[in-house]
Coordinates of C-alpha atoms in Angstrom, one line a residue:
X1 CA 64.9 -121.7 -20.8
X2 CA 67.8 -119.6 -19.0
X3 CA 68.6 -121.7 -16.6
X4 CA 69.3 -124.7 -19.4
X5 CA 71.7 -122.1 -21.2
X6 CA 73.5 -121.6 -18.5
X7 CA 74.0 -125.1 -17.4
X8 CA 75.3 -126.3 -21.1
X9 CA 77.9 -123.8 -20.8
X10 CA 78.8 -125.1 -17.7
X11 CA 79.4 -127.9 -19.4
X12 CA 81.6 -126.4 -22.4
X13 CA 83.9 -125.1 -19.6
X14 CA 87.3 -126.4 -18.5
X15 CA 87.6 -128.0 -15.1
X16 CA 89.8 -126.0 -13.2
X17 CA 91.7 -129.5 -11.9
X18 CA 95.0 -127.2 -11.4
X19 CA 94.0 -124.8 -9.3
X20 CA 95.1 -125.3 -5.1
X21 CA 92.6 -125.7 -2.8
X22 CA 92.7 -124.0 0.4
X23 CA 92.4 -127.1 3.6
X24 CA 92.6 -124.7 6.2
X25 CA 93.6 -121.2 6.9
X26 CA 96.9 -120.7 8.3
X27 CA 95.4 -119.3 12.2
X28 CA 92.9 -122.6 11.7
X29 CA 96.2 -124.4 11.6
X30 CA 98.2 -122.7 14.6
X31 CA 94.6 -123.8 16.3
X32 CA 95.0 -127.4 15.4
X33 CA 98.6 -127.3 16.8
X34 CA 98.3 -125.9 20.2
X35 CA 95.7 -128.3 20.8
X36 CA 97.8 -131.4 19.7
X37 CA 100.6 -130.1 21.9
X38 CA 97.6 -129.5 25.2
X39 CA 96.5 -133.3 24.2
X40 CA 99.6 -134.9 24.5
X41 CA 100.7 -132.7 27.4
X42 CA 97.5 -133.7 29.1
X43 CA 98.2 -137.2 28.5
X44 CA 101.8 -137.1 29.6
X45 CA 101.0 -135.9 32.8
X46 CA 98.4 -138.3 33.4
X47 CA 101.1 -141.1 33.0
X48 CA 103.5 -139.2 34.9
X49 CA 101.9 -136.8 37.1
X50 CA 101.8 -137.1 40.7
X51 CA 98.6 -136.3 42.9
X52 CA 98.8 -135.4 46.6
X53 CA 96.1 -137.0 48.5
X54 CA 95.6 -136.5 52.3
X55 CA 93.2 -137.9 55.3
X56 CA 92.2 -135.6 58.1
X57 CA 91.5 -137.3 61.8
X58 CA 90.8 -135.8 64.9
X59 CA 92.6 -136.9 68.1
X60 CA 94.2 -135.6 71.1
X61 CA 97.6 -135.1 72.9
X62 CA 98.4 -137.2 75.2
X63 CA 100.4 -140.4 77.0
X64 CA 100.3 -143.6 75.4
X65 CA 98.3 -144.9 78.3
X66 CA 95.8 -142.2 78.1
X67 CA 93.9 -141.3 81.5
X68 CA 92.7 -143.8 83.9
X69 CA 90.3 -143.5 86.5
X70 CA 91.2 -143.7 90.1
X71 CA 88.7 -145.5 92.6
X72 CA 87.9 -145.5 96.5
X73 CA 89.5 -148.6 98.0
X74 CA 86.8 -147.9 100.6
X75 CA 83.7 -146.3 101.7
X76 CA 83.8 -142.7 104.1
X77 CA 83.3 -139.6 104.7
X78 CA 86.3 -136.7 102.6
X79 CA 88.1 -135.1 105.4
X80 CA 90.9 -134.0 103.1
X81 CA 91.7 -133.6 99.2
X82 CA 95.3 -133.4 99.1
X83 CA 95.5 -133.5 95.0
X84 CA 95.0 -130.5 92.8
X85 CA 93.7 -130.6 89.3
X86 CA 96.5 -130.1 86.5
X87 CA 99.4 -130.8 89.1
X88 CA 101.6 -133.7 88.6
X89 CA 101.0 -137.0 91.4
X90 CA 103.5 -139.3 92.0
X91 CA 102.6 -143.2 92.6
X92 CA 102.1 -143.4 96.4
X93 CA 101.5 -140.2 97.2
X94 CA 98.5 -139.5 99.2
X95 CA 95.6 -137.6 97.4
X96 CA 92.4 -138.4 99.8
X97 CA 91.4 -138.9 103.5
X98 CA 88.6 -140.9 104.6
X99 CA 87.0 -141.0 108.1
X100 CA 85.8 -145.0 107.7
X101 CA 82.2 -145.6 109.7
X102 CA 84.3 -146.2 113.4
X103 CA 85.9 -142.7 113.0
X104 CA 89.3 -143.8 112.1
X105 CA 91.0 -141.7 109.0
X106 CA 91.9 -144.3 106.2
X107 CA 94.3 -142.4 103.2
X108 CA 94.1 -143.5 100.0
X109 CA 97.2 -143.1 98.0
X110 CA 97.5 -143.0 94.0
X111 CA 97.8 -146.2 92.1
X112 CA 100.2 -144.6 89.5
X113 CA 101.9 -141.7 88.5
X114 CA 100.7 -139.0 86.4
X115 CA 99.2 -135.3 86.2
X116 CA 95.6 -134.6 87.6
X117 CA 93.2 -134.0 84.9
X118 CA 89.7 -133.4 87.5
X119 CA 88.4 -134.0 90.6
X120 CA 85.3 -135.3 91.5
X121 CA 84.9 -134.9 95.3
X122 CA 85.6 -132.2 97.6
X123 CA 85.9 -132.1 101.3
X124 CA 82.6 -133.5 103.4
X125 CA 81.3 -135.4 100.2
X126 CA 80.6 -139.2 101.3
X127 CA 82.2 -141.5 98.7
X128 CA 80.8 -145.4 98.3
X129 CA 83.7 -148.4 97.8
X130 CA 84.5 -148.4 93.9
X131 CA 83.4 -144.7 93.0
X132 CA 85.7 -143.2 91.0
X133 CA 86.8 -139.3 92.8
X134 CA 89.9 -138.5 90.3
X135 CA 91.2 -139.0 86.9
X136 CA 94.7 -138.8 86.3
X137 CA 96.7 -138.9 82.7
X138 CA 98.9 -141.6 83.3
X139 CA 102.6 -141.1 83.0
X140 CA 103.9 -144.2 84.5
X141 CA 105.7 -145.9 81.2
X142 CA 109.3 -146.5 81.5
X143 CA 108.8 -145.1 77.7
X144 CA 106.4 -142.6 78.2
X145 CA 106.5 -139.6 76.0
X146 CA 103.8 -137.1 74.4
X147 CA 102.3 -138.5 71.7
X148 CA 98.9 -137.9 69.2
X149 CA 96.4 -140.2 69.4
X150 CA 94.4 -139.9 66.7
X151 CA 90.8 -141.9 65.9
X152 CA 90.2 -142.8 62.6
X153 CA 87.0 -143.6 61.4
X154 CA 87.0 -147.4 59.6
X155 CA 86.7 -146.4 56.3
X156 CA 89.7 -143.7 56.5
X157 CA 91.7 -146.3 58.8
X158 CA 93.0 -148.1 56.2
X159 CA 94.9 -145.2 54.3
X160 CA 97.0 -144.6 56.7
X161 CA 100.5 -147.4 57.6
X162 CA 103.3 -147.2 60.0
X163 CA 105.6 -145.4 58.9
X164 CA 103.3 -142.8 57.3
X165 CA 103.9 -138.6 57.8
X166 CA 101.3 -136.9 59.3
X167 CA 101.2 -133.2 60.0
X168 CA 98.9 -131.6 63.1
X169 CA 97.1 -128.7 63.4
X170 CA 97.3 -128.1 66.7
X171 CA 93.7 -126.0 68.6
X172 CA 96.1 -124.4 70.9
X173 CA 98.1 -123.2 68.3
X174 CA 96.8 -121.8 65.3
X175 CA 97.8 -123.7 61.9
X176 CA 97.8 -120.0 59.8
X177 CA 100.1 -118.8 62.7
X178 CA 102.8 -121.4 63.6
X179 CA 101.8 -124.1 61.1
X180 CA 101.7 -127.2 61.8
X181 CA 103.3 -130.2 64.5
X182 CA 105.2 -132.8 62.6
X183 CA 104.8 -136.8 63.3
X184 CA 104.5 -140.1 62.5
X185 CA 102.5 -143.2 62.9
X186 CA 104.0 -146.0 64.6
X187 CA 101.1 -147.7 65.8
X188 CA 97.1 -148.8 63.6
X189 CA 95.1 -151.0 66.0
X190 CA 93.5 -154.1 64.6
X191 CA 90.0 -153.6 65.4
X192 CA 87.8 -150.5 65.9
X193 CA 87.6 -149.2 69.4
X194 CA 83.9 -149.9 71.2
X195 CA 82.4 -146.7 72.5
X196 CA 83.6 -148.0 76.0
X197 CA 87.0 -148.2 75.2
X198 CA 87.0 -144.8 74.1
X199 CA 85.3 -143.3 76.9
X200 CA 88.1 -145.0 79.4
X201 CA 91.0 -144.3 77.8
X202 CA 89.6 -140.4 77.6
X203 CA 88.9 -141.0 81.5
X204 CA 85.2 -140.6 81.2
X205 CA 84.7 -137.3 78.9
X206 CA 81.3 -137.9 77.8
X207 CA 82.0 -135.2 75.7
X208 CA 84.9 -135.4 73.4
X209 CA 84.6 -139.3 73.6
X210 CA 80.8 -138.4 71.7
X211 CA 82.6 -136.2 69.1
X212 CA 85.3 -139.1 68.2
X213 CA 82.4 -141.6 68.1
X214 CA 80.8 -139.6 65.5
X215 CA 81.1 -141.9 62.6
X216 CA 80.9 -145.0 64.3
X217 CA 83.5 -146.9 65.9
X218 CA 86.9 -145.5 65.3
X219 CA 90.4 -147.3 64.9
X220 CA 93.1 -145.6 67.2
X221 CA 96.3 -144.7 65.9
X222 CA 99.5 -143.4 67.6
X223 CA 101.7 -140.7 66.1
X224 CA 105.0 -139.9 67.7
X225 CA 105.8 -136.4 67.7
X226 CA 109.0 -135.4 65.5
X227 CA 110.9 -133.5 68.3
X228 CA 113.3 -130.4 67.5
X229 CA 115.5 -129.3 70.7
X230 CA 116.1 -125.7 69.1
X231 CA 112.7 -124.6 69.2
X232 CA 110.6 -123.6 72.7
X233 CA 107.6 -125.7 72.0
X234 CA 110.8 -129.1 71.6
X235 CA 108.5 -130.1 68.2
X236 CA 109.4 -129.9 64.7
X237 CA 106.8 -127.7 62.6
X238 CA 106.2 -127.0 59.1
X239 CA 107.2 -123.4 59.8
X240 CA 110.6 -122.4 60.8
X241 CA 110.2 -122.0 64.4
X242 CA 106.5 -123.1 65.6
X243 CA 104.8 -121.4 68.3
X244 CA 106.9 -119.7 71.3
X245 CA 105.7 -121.9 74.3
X246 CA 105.2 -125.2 75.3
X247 CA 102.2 -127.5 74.3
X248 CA 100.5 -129.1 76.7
X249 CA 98.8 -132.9 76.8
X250 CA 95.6 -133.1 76.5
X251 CA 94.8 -130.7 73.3
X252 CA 92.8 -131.6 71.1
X253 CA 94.4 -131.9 67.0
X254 CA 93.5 -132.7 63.6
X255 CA 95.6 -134.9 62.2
X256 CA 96.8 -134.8 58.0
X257 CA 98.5 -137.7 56.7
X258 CA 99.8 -137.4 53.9
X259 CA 99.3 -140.5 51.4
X260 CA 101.6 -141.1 48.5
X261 CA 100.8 -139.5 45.6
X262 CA 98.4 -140.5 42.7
X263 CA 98.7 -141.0 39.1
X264 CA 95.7 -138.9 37.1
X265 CA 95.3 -141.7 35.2
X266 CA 94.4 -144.2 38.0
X267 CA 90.9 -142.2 38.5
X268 CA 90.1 -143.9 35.2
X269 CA 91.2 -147.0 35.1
X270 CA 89.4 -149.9 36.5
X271 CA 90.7 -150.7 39.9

């Protein structure tokens, strides 16, 4: 048969042991190579690389001893509201006349010093012992300066330490405009704050004391503001100059700390 023929002579012939044999073509090779070099770049920077990681909390501007309530020593009838909201009030000063039941006018002076965040009488309103008409942002500290308070939720708490840099992005001015205000903690509490807590130190805003309670209790943390005398707002900001006025207590920011950085390879090694 043919195909026997074929295969004996097969057989009869040399083996062709001398002749090279082609591994790989020389493009296949340049291949192989840039990958080695991607593989052990990949792995150097794993070991070596550096990962930013940051934690974003929302918080407020304000006085270290936040706003307090201010309460009627007595019951009567408002003759006269001698405070106005958003004006400063010194400790002593009168802010609210009372005609008493016998007719006599009683004044009621404030317990501390501070500026008037609302008013919650007006003139002819009767007000009960203990009812709270005003709530003032306290400003009575010997060591009282703007700060952020900032309220962490418990499992973002922990990743943040005295000591730590945290950048703001301030609602009254724009982050993509000005950038953002510059701090740093210097205060974690211990525990989580109770939903009471919250709502006094925020001097009863139902409001923004329900949006800071929106992942449970939060853990409140103080950032003191990095000043700058050469700029208008007196804060230092990550752009050159930061906005051209004043900021105010009382706005409402988002705070970034920024976490040391992480190694690649820590994501996959057992922690």
């Amino acid at each position: 048969m043919e195909f026997r023929r074929k295969a004996l002579e097969n057989l009869r012939a040399p083996d062709d042991l001398d002749s090279p044999v082609r591994l790989a073509r020389p493009r296949a090779w340049a291949v192989l190579a840039l990958v080695a070099v991607l593989i052990a770049g990949g792995l150097v920077w794993s070991f070596n690389g550096d990962l930013a990681r940051n934690v974003n909390v929302p918080g407020i501007l304000t006085h270290p001893l936040g706003v307090s309530k201010v309460e009627s020593p007595q019951s009567g009838l408002v003759s006269d509201v001698f405070a106005q909201t958003g004006n400063p009030v010194t400790k002593g000063a009168p802010v609210l006349s009372l005609v008493d039941a016998h007719g006599a006018t009683q004044i009621v002076r404030a317990p501390f010093s501070g500026r008037t965040i609302a008013l919650l009488v007006d003139n002819g309103q009767y007000v009960n012992a203990g009812a709270t008409f005003m709530t003032v942002e306290r400003t009575d500290d010997k060591n009282d300066r703007l700060v952020a308070v900032l309220f962490a939720p418990a499992d973002k708490a922990g990743q943040l330490q005295i000591g730590d840099d945290v950048d703001m992005d301030v609602s009254s001015a724009p982050a993509q405009a000005f950038g953002l205000m510059r701090g740093h903690v210097t205060a974690v509490d211990a525990f989580p704050q109770t939903e009471q807590q919250v709502l006094d130190f925020l001097g009863g805003n139902q409001l923004l004391s329900t949006q800071l309670l929106d992942k449970g209790g939060p853990v409140r943390i103080t950032v003191d503001l990095d000043t700058d005398s050469k700029v208008t707002s007196g804060y230092r900001w990550t752009s050159n100059s930061g906005p051209p006025f004043r900021i105010n207590s009382w706005t409402q920011v988002t705070g970034y700390g920024r976490l040391p950085g992480e190694r690649p390879i820590d994501w996959l090694l057992p922690k």
